[in-house]
Short mmCIF file of C-alpha atoms in Angstrom, two decimals:
data_model
loop_
_atom_site.label_atom_id
_atom_site.label_comp_id
_atom_site.label_asym_id
_atom_site.label_seq_id
_atom_site.Cartn_x
_atom_site.Cartn_y
_atom_site.Cartn_z
CA MET A 25 76.51 214.27 152.23
CA ILE A 26 72.78 213.68 152.56
CA TYR A 27 71.01 214.76 149.36
CA ASP A 28 67.54 216.28 149.36
CA LEU A 29 66.73 214.10 146.36
CA ILE A 30 68.29 211.24 144.47
CA VAL A 31 66.76 210.38 141.11
CA ILE A 32 67.40 206.93 139.67
CA GLY A 33 67.19 207.06 135.88
CA ALA A 34 68.06 209.91 133.50
CA GLY A 35 65.15 209.59 131.11
CA SER A 36 62.59 212.27 130.33
CA GLY A 37 60.71 212.07 133.65
CA GLY A 38 63.79 211.68 135.82
CA VAL A 39 65.71 214.55 134.24
CA ARG A 40 62.71 216.89 134.50
CA ALA A 41 62.20 216.01 138.17
CA ALA A 42 65.90 216.52 138.93
CA ARG A 43 66.08 219.86 137.11
CA ILE A 44 62.96 221.35 138.69
CA ALA A 45 64.00 220.17 142.15
CA SER A 46 67.39 221.82 141.68
CA VAL A 47 65.73 225.04 140.50
CA HIS A 48 63.80 225.02 143.79
CA GLY A 49 67.09 224.85 145.69
CA ALA A 50 67.30 221.12 146.43
CA LYS A 51 70.60 219.23 146.52
CA VAL A 52 70.10 216.60 143.82
CA ALA A 53 72.01 213.59 142.53
CA MET A 54 71.23 211.60 139.37
CA ILE A 55 72.09 207.91 139.02
CA GLU A 56 72.30 206.49 135.47
CA ASN A 57 73.76 203.19 134.27
CA ASN A 58 73.25 203.75 130.54
CA LYS A 59 72.89 206.53 128.01
CA PHE A 60 71.20 209.79 129.00
CA GLY A 61 67.70 210.40 127.66
CA GLY A 62 66.06 207.08 128.47
CA THR A 63 63.88 205.01 126.18
CA CYS A 64 62.49 207.87 124.10
CA VAL A 65 65.83 209.28 123.00
CA ASN A 66 67.76 206.04 122.59
CA VAL A 67 65.38 203.23 121.62
CA GLY A 68 61.96 204.80 121.36
CA CYS A 69 60.11 207.74 119.88
CA VAL A 70 63.11 209.67 118.50
CA PRO A 71 64.82 206.95 116.41
CA LYS A 72 61.41 205.51 115.50
CA LYS A 73 60.35 208.87 114.06
CA PHE A 74 63.49 208.92 111.90
CA PHE A 75 62.57 205.43 110.65
CA TYR A 76 59.06 206.70 109.97
CA TYR A 77 60.21 209.75 108.01
CA LEU A 78 62.44 207.58 105.84
CA SER A 79 59.59 205.15 105.18
CA GLN A 80 57.40 207.93 103.74
CA ILE A 81 59.78 208.82 100.90
CA ASN A 82 58.36 206.31 98.41
CA LYS A 83 54.80 207.45 99.15
CA ASP A 84 55.73 211.11 98.69
CA ILE A 85 57.52 210.43 95.42
CA ALA A 86 54.54 208.44 94.08
CA ASN A 87 52.32 211.44 94.79
CA TYR A 88 54.75 213.89 93.15
CA LYS A 89 54.82 211.65 90.08
CA SER A 90 51.02 211.82 89.91
CA TYR A 91 51.39 215.59 89.43
CA GLY A 92 53.58 215.01 86.39
CA CYS A 93 57.02 215.20 88.01
CA LYS A 94 59.80 213.00 86.66
CA ILE A 95 61.60 211.61 89.71
CA SER A 96 63.88 208.62 89.94
CA ASP A 97 63.05 206.03 92.59
CA PRO A 98 65.27 206.56 95.66
CA GLN A 99 68.15 204.26 96.54
CA ILE A 100 68.37 204.03 100.33
CA ASN A 101 71.84 203.83 101.83
CA TRP A 102 70.77 202.09 105.03
CA ARG A 103 74.22 202.13 106.61
CA LYS A 104 74.51 205.89 106.12
CA PHE A 105 71.01 206.41 107.52
CA ILE A 106 71.85 204.46 110.69
CA GLN A 107 75.06 206.47 111.11
CA LYS A 108 73.11 209.74 110.88
CA LYS A 109 70.52 208.45 113.35
CA ASP A 110 73.23 207.44 115.81
CA LYS A 111 74.98 210.81 115.48
CA GLU A 112 71.78 212.69 116.29
CA ILE A 113 71.03 210.49 119.30
CA THR A 114 74.55 211.06 120.62
CA ARG A 115 73.90 214.81 120.29
CA LEU A 116 70.68 214.44 122.30
CA ASN A 117 72.48 212.33 124.94
CA THR A 118 74.88 215.23 125.41
CA ILE A 119 72.05 217.74 125.72
CA TYR A 120 70.46 215.71 128.51
CA GLU A 121 73.79 215.43 130.31
CA ASN A 122 74.36 219.17 129.94
CA ILE A 123 70.93 219.92 131.42
CA LEU A 124 71.99 218.06 134.55
CA ASN A 125 75.43 219.67 134.73
CA ASN A 126 74.10 223.17 134.07
CA ASN A 127 71.66 222.76 136.97
CA LYS A 128 74.43 221.63 139.36
CA ILE A 129 73.05 218.11 139.67
CA LYS A 130 75.60 215.51 140.73
CA ILE A 131 75.84 212.79 138.06
CA ILE A 132 76.81 209.35 139.31
CA LYS A 133 77.27 206.59 136.73
CA GLY A 134 76.29 203.10 137.80
CA SER A 135 73.40 200.92 138.96
CA ALA A 136 71.53 201.87 142.12
CA LYS A 137 70.33 199.38 144.70
CA PHE A 138 68.37 200.23 147.83
CA VAL A 139 69.92 199.07 151.10
CA GLY A 140 67.25 200.81 153.17
CA SER A 141 64.54 203.42 152.77
CA LYS A 142 67.04 206.30 152.83
CA LYS A 143 70.17 204.65 151.43
CA ILE A 144 71.25 203.25 148.10
CA MET A 145 74.42 201.57 146.96
CA VAL A 146 76.06 202.45 143.63
CA GLY A 147 79.00 200.15 143.08
CA LYS A 148 80.66 200.11 146.50
CA LYS A 149 79.50 203.59 147.43
CA ILE A 150 76.64 204.29 149.86
CA LEU A 151 74.52 207.38 149.12
CA GLN A 152 71.89 208.90 151.39
CA ALA A 153 68.91 211.12 150.59
CA LYS A 154 65.75 212.41 152.22
CA ASN A 155 63.74 211.56 149.09
CA PHE A 156 64.12 209.23 146.12
CA ILE A 157 62.45 209.16 142.71
CA ILE A 158 62.62 205.91 140.76
CA ALA A 159 62.48 206.68 137.03
CA THR A 160 64.10 203.56 135.60
CA GLY A 161 61.66 203.15 132.70
CA GLY A 162 60.86 199.88 130.99
CA LYS A 163 62.29 197.24 128.67
CA PRO A 164 60.86 194.92 126.01
CA LYS A 165 59.25 191.70 127.14
CA LYS A 166 61.40 188.69 126.34
CA THR A 167 60.10 185.83 124.22
CA ASN A 168 59.60 182.42 125.74
CA LEU A 169 59.62 180.07 122.75
CA LEU A 170 59.98 176.33 122.73
CA GLU A 171 63.09 176.89 120.63
CA GLY A 172 64.99 179.79 119.06
CA ASN A 173 64.72 182.68 121.53
CA LYS A 174 68.20 183.79 120.46
CA HIS A 175 66.95 184.42 116.91
CA VAL A 176 64.25 186.87 118.03
CA ASN A 177 64.94 190.62 118.13
CA THR A 178 63.24 193.22 120.33
CA SER A 179 62.05 196.75 119.65
CA ASP A 180 65.35 197.92 121.20
CA ASP A 181 67.44 195.79 118.83
CA ILE A 182 65.76 196.94 115.65
CA PHE A 183 67.27 200.41 115.80
CA ASP A 184 70.67 198.83 115.17
CA LEU A 185 69.46 196.85 112.15
CA LYS A 186 72.52 196.31 109.93
CA LYS A 187 70.69 196.02 106.62
CA LEU A 188 67.13 196.03 105.34
CA PRO A 189 65.71 192.50 105.01
CA LYS A 190 63.35 191.49 102.21
CA ARG A 191 60.98 189.70 104.60
CA MET A 192 60.14 190.41 108.23
CA THR A 193 57.98 188.59 110.77
CA ILE A 194 56.62 190.68 113.64
CA GLU A 195 54.78 189.36 116.69
CA GLY A 196 52.45 191.75 118.49
CA GLY A 197 49.28 193.78 118.01
CA GLY A 198 49.93 196.95 120.00
CA TYR A 199 51.10 200.28 118.67
CA ILE A 200 54.82 199.37 118.66
CA ALA A 201 54.28 196.27 116.51
CA ILE A 202 51.86 198.06 114.18
CA GLU A 203 54.11 201.08 113.70
CA PHE A 204 57.06 198.90 112.72
CA ALA A 205 54.85 196.82 110.41
CA TYR A 206 53.78 199.93 108.48
CA ILE A 207 57.23 201.53 108.56
CA PHE A 208 58.96 198.52 107.02
CA ALA A 209 56.10 197.73 104.63
CA ASN A 210 56.47 201.24 103.22
CA LEU A 211 60.17 200.50 102.76
CA GLY A 212 59.16 197.62 100.48
CA ILE A 213 59.55 194.78 102.98
CA SER A 214 57.02 191.93 103.06
CA ILE A 215 55.55 191.71 106.57
CA ASN A 216 53.91 188.79 108.36
CA LEU A 217 52.25 190.18 111.49
CA ILE A 218 51.44 187.54 114.12
CA TYR A 219 48.90 188.48 116.76
CA ARG A 220 47.29 186.30 119.41
CA GLY A 221 44.10 188.38 119.57
CA LYS A 222 41.18 189.01 117.24
CA ARG A 223 41.83 192.73 116.78
CA ILE A 224 45.00 194.82 116.61
CA LEU A 225 45.18 198.13 118.53
CA LYS A 226 42.37 196.83 120.74
CA THR A 227 42.11 199.97 122.89
CA PHE A 228 41.58 202.21 119.84
CA ASP A 229 38.33 203.06 118.07
CA GLU A 230 37.23 200.10 115.93
CA ASP A 231 36.34 202.15 112.85
CA ILE A 232 39.76 203.82 112.93
CA VAL A 233 41.53 200.45 113.13
CA ASP A 234 39.41 198.98 110.31
CA PHE A 235 40.22 202.01 108.16
CA LEU A 236 43.93 201.53 108.86
CA ILE A 237 43.87 197.84 107.91
CA LYS A 238 42.26 198.72 104.58
CA ASN A 239 45.15 201.12 103.90
CA ASN A 240 47.67 198.30 103.62
CA PRO A 241 50.79 199.71 101.91
CA ASN A 242 51.12 197.85 98.59
CA ASN A 243 49.44 194.88 100.31
CA LYS A 244 52.78 194.17 101.97
CA ILE A 245 51.29 193.33 105.39
CA LYS A 246 49.65 189.97 106.05
CA ILE A 247 48.02 189.70 109.48
CA HIS A 248 47.68 186.30 111.18
CA PHE A 249 45.03 186.73 113.89
CA GLU A 250 44.72 184.43 116.91
CA LYS A 251 48.18 182.96 116.32
CA THR A 252 51.42 182.86 118.29
CA ILE A 253 55.02 181.97 117.42
CA THR A 254 56.16 178.75 119.09
CA GLU A 255 59.68 178.40 117.69
CA VAL A 256 62.23 180.00 115.38
CA ASN A 257 65.01 178.07 113.67
CA LYS A 258 67.85 179.27 111.46
CA LEU A 259 68.25 177.54 108.11
CA LYS A 260 71.27 178.78 106.15
CA LYS A 261 70.58 182.50 105.51
CA GLU A 262 66.93 182.57 106.52
CA TYR A 263 64.78 181.86 109.56
CA VAL A 264 61.92 179.41 109.79
CA VAL A 265 59.09 180.55 112.05
CA ARG A 266 56.61 177.98 113.32
CA LEU A 267 53.18 179.10 114.56
CA ASP A 268 50.97 177.36 117.09
CA ASP A 269 48.79 176.00 114.24
CA LYS A 270 51.94 174.35 112.77
CA LYS A 271 52.08 176.85 109.91
CA ILE A 272 55.60 177.66 108.66
CA ILE A 273 56.75 181.15 107.66
CA LYS A 274 60.16 181.76 106.09
CA THR A 275 61.65 185.13 106.90
CA ASP A 276 64.84 187.18 107.10
CA TYR A 277 64.20 188.93 110.42
CA VAL A 278 62.05 188.17 113.45
CA LEU A 279 60.85 190.98 115.72
CA SER A 280 58.98 190.50 118.99
CA ALA A 281 56.96 193.58 119.98
CA THR A 282 54.52 192.12 122.49
CA GLY A 283 54.86 194.86 125.08
CA ARG A 284 57.24 196.25 127.67
CA ILE A 285 57.76 195.64 131.38
CA ALA A 286 59.01 197.94 134.12
CA ASN A 287 62.71 198.05 135.04
CA THR A 288 62.47 197.11 138.72
CA LYS A 289 64.77 194.09 138.86
CA ASN A 290 67.91 194.41 141.04
CA LEU A 291 66.78 197.72 142.58
CA GLY A 292 66.76 196.20 146.06
CA LEU A 293 63.13 197.15 146.60
CA GLU A 294 62.77 194.22 148.98
CA LYS A 295 64.83 196.31 151.44
CA THR A 296 62.02 198.89 151.45
CA LYS A 297 58.23 198.95 151.79
CA VAL A 298 57.85 199.62 148.05
CA GLN A 299 55.33 197.27 146.46
CA ILE A 300 55.20 196.11 142.85
CA ASN A 301 52.38 194.89 140.62
CA ASP A 302 52.22 191.54 138.83
CA ASN A 303 53.75 193.15 135.71
CA HIS A 304 56.77 194.35 137.77
CA SER A 305 55.62 198.00 137.79
CA ILE A 306 55.74 200.02 141.01
CA LYS A 307 52.56 200.74 142.94
CA VAL A 308 52.03 204.46 143.60
CA ASN A 309 49.22 206.75 144.75
CA ARG A 310 47.88 209.72 142.77
CA HIS A 311 50.90 211.78 143.87
CA PHE A 312 53.33 209.07 142.69
CA GLN A 313 54.26 208.08 146.23
CA THR A 314 55.06 204.43 146.93
CA HIS A 315 54.25 202.53 150.12
CA GLU A 316 57.57 203.90 151.43
CA LYS A 317 56.67 207.53 152.17
CA ASN A 318 59.97 209.07 150.98
CA ILE A 319 60.27 206.99 147.80
CA TYR A 320 58.40 208.03 144.66
CA ALA A 321 58.23 206.74 141.09
CA VAL A 322 57.34 208.26 137.70
CA GLY A 323 57.27 207.29 134.04
CA ASP A 324 57.15 203.85 132.46
CA VAL A 325 58.25 202.16 135.70
CA ILE A 326 54.75 202.77 137.14
CA ASP A 327 53.04 201.59 133.92
CA TYR A 328 50.40 204.31 133.94
CA VAL A 329 50.47 205.86 130.49
CA ASN A 330 53.82 205.11 128.92
CA LEU A 331 54.36 208.34 127.00
CA THR A 332 57.24 210.80 127.25
CA PRO A 333 55.10 213.94 127.81
CA VAL A 334 53.27 212.13 130.62
CA ALA A 335 56.53 211.16 132.34
CA ILE A 336 57.77 214.76 132.02
CA ARG A 337 54.62 216.14 133.64
CA GLN A 338 54.77 213.56 136.42
CA GLY A 339 58.39 214.46 137.15
CA HIS A 340 57.65 218.20 137.11
CA PHE A 341 54.62 217.80 139.37
CA LEU A 342 56.55 215.70 141.85
CA ALA A 343 59.50 218.11 142.08
CA ASP A 344 57.07 220.95 142.73
CA LYS A 345 55.20 218.91 145.34
CA LEU A 346 58.37 217.99 147.22
CA PHE A 347 60.21 221.31 147.09
CA ASN A 348 57.79 224.11 146.18
CA ASN A 349 54.24 223.29 147.21
CA LYS A 350 52.98 226.80 146.49
CA LYS A 351 53.47 226.40 142.72
CA MET A 352 52.26 222.83 142.47
CA ILE A 353 49.96 222.19 139.49
CA GLU A 354 47.52 219.26 139.58
CA TYR A 355 47.75 217.85 136.06
CA ASP A 356 44.81 216.17 134.34
CA PHE A 357 45.93 212.80 133.00
CA THR A 358 42.45 211.69 131.90
CA ASN A 359 42.44 213.08 128.34
CA ILE A 360 45.86 212.39 126.87
CA PRO A 361 46.28 212.77 123.08
CA THR A 362 47.98 209.80 121.46
CA ALA A 363 49.40 209.23 117.99
CA VAL A 364 50.32 206.06 116.14
CA PHE A 365 52.83 206.60 113.33
CA THR A 366 51.35 204.32 110.71
CA SER A 367 50.40 205.22 107.14
CA PRO A 368 48.08 207.03 107.44
CA GLN A 369 48.69 208.16 111.02
CA ILE A 370 46.22 207.68 113.86
CA GLY A 371 45.38 210.42 116.34
CA THR A 372 43.07 209.91 119.30
CA VAL A 373 42.00 211.67 122.48
CA GLY A 374 39.20 211.11 124.98
CA LEU A 375 36.46 208.49 124.95
CA THR A 376 35.37 206.11 122.23
CA LEU A 377 31.62 205.43 122.00
CA GLU A 378 32.24 202.04 123.58
CA MET A 379 34.06 203.66 126.52
CA ALA A 380 31.24 206.17 126.94
CA LYS A 381 28.69 203.37 127.16
CA LYS A 382 30.79 201.53 129.75
CA ASN A 383 30.84 204.75 131.79
CA LYS A 384 27.04 205.01 131.37
CA ILE A 385 27.34 208.23 129.37
CA ASP A 386 24.65 208.74 126.72
CA ALA A 387 26.60 209.67 123.58
CA TYR A 388 26.59 209.51 119.80
CA GLU A 389 29.10 209.71 116.95
CA LEU A 390 29.57 211.96 113.94
CA THR A 391 31.90 210.71 111.20
CA THR A 392 33.26 211.75 107.83
CA SER A 393 35.69 210.11 105.42
CA PHE A 394 37.24 211.35 102.21
CA LYS A 395 40.29 211.46 99.96
CA SER A 396 42.64 214.29 100.84
CA MET A 397 43.03 216.96 98.17
CA LYS A 398 46.78 216.50 97.78
CA LYS A 399 46.18 212.95 96.47
CA THR A 400 43.67 214.06 93.84
CA PHE A 401 45.73 212.64 90.97
CA LEU A 402 47.19 209.63 92.80
CA THR A 403 44.26 207.49 93.85
CA LYS A 404 40.50 207.16 94.09
CA ASP A 405 40.73 205.62 97.56
CA LYS A 406 39.81 207.48 100.74
CA ASP A 407 42.77 208.17 103.03
CA THR A 408 41.17 210.26 105.80
CA PHE A 409 38.56 209.46 108.46
CA TYR A 410 37.37 211.72 111.29
CA LYS A 411 35.09 210.88 114.21
CA LEU A 412 33.64 212.94 117.06
CA VAL A 413 32.08 211.34 120.14
CA ILE A 414 29.48 213.73 121.57
CA SER A 415 27.42 213.83 124.75
CA LYS A 416 23.68 213.77 124.05
CA LYS A 417 23.07 215.74 127.23
CA ASP A 418 24.97 218.94 126.44
CA LYS A 419 26.84 218.29 123.14
CA THR A 420 30.21 218.22 124.92
CA ILE A 421 33.01 216.73 122.81
CA LEU A 422 33.93 213.55 124.69
CA GLY A 423 36.40 212.12 122.19
CA ILE A 424 38.06 212.76 118.85
CA HIS A 425 39.47 209.93 116.71
CA ILE A 426 41.13 210.59 113.38
CA ILE A 427 43.24 208.87 110.76
CA SER A 428 45.08 210.87 108.12
CA ASP A 429 48.59 211.66 106.87
CA ASP A 430 48.91 214.47 109.44
CA ALA A 431 46.82 213.06 112.28
CA ALA A 432 49.64 213.32 114.83
CA GLU A 433 49.97 217.08 114.30
CA LEU A 434 46.22 217.65 114.14
CA ILE A 435 45.25 215.70 117.27
CA GLN A 436 47.51 217.88 119.43
CA LEU A 437 45.33 220.92 118.73
CA LEU A 438 42.04 219.02 118.67
CA ALA A 439 42.80 217.64 122.14
CA VAL A 440 42.34 221.13 123.58
CA ASN A 441 38.63 220.85 122.75
CA VAL A 442 38.23 217.67 124.80
CA VAL A 443 40.25 218.96 127.77
CA ALA A 444 38.35 222.30 127.71
CA ARG A 445 35.03 220.47 127.36
CA ASN A 446 34.09 222.41 124.27
CA THR A 447 30.84 221.53 122.54
CA LEU A 448 29.74 220.68 119.03
CA ASP A 449 28.24 224.17 118.86
CA ASP A 450 31.73 225.62 119.47
CA PHE A 451 32.93 223.71 116.42
CA LYS A 452 30.00 224.97 114.36
CA LYS A 453 30.74 228.60 115.37
CA THR A 454 34.31 228.31 114.08
CA VAL A 455 34.97 229.48 110.52
CA ALA A 456 36.83 226.83 108.54
CA VAL A 457 40.05 227.34 106.57
CA HIS A 458 39.49 226.33 102.94
CA PRO A 459 40.66 224.25 101.19
CA THR A 460 42.04 222.00 103.94
CA SER A 461 41.39 218.53 105.24
CA SER A 462 40.92 219.86 108.77
CA GLU A 463 37.90 221.93 107.74
CA GLU A 464 35.97 218.68 107.43
CA ILE A 465 36.07 218.17 111.19
CA ILE A 466 34.76 221.70 111.77
CA THR A 467 31.88 221.20 109.34
CA ILE A 468 31.23 217.57 110.29
#
C-alpha cells in the first residue's frame, strides 16, 4: 500500500495532522516508538501542571489561615501523588490512541528511518507514502561535565522523582528551570539555581522578571548568576556540586534544565534532501515544507515556538494544505500568548518596549502594581504587576505583560486585544468588573 500521508510522531501536532488528513479522506499511517501524546502529555505541560497545583497548597492554606481559619499543615504523600499523576497520563495516552483508531489511522509501533524521499523503514518493514510529516518533538539537552554526568537528572526524569529531597540544585535560566525552581521551593525545598547568564527569562519583560525574583517563596531560591556546573560527585547520601568558580554546593538532587534539542537523530534524513540547523532542528519554509518537497515537519522538531497549541495549529494547517486547500486557514504565529507557571504566574503576549524599539516602533508603557484583594490579611507586599506596551502613533496595544496568581488564565483573553489590534481607547471604553484584579488593567 502507498499511503497518502505517513506521520512520524504521535504528539499533539502529529496527531492533529493525522486526524484532519483522515477527515479529508486521506489514507494515513502513524509511526510512534513511545507513549502516545508526546512531550506535553508525558513529560511536559500536563504532569508539570499537576506538580504546580500541588505546590500551591501551602500558599493557599497560609491565606486561608489569615482569614481566621484553623487548618492543619498538609502532609504530602509523594508516592501516592506520583501514582495518581501516572494514572491520569495513562488515561490521556489511551485517548490519543483512540483518536487515531476512531479516525481509521493505521498505527505502527516502532522507530522510522527514511530510506528515500518516499520510503521509510520501521523495523524490517518498508512503508511508502506520497507525503510525510515529521513530528518527532524534542528532548532535553544532555550535560557535558568534567565528571558526574550520570548524577544529573533532566526535565524528563524529574516526573518520576521517587521522593521529595530537602535540597535541590537546578542549572538553567529559561522557563523550564524557573518553573521547577518555584514549584519545588513552594514545596519547602531549598533551591540553588545556577545560571550562566546575567538575567533569567531573558526574552521576557525585565520589569516582570524583576518582580518575580522579589517574590521568592520563603526565600528558598538562591540564584547564582554567571556560573556553570563543572562536576557532580556522590558522597554517601548527598551530591557535591562544583561550580566553575570552585564553589561547592551540597545537595540531594541535581536537575539540568538548560534547554531542549530536536529529535532528528537516526531518522535517516541523510537519505533525503531535508536540511537541519546547527541545533538539530529541521529547516522548513512558512508552510512547514522541508527542502524535500513531499516531506514536512511541525512542532518542537522545527524549533519555532515550542508550545503545544502552536504544534496543533501547524499540524491542522498542514493537513488542510495537503488535502483540502479550499478550507486552509493561514494562522498568525506572531502574537502567541505564553505563560510561566511560577508563583506568581507570568503571562505575556506581543512586544516588549525593548522589542518595539528594535523594530523601530515608537511606543510607550503603562504600568500598575498592587496587592490582590484576596491577600488583604496575609501580607503587605504587592503580588500583581500589569504592563501595556502602546503605539504612540495610534494607541494600538502592541504587548501585554502581567504577573499575578491567575496570569495564565488572564493572558489568554488579553491576547485577543493584541491579535485584534485593539487600542488603549478600546480598553477605556470597557466597563470594569468590580472588585477584581483584572479591572486594574482596564483602568490603567
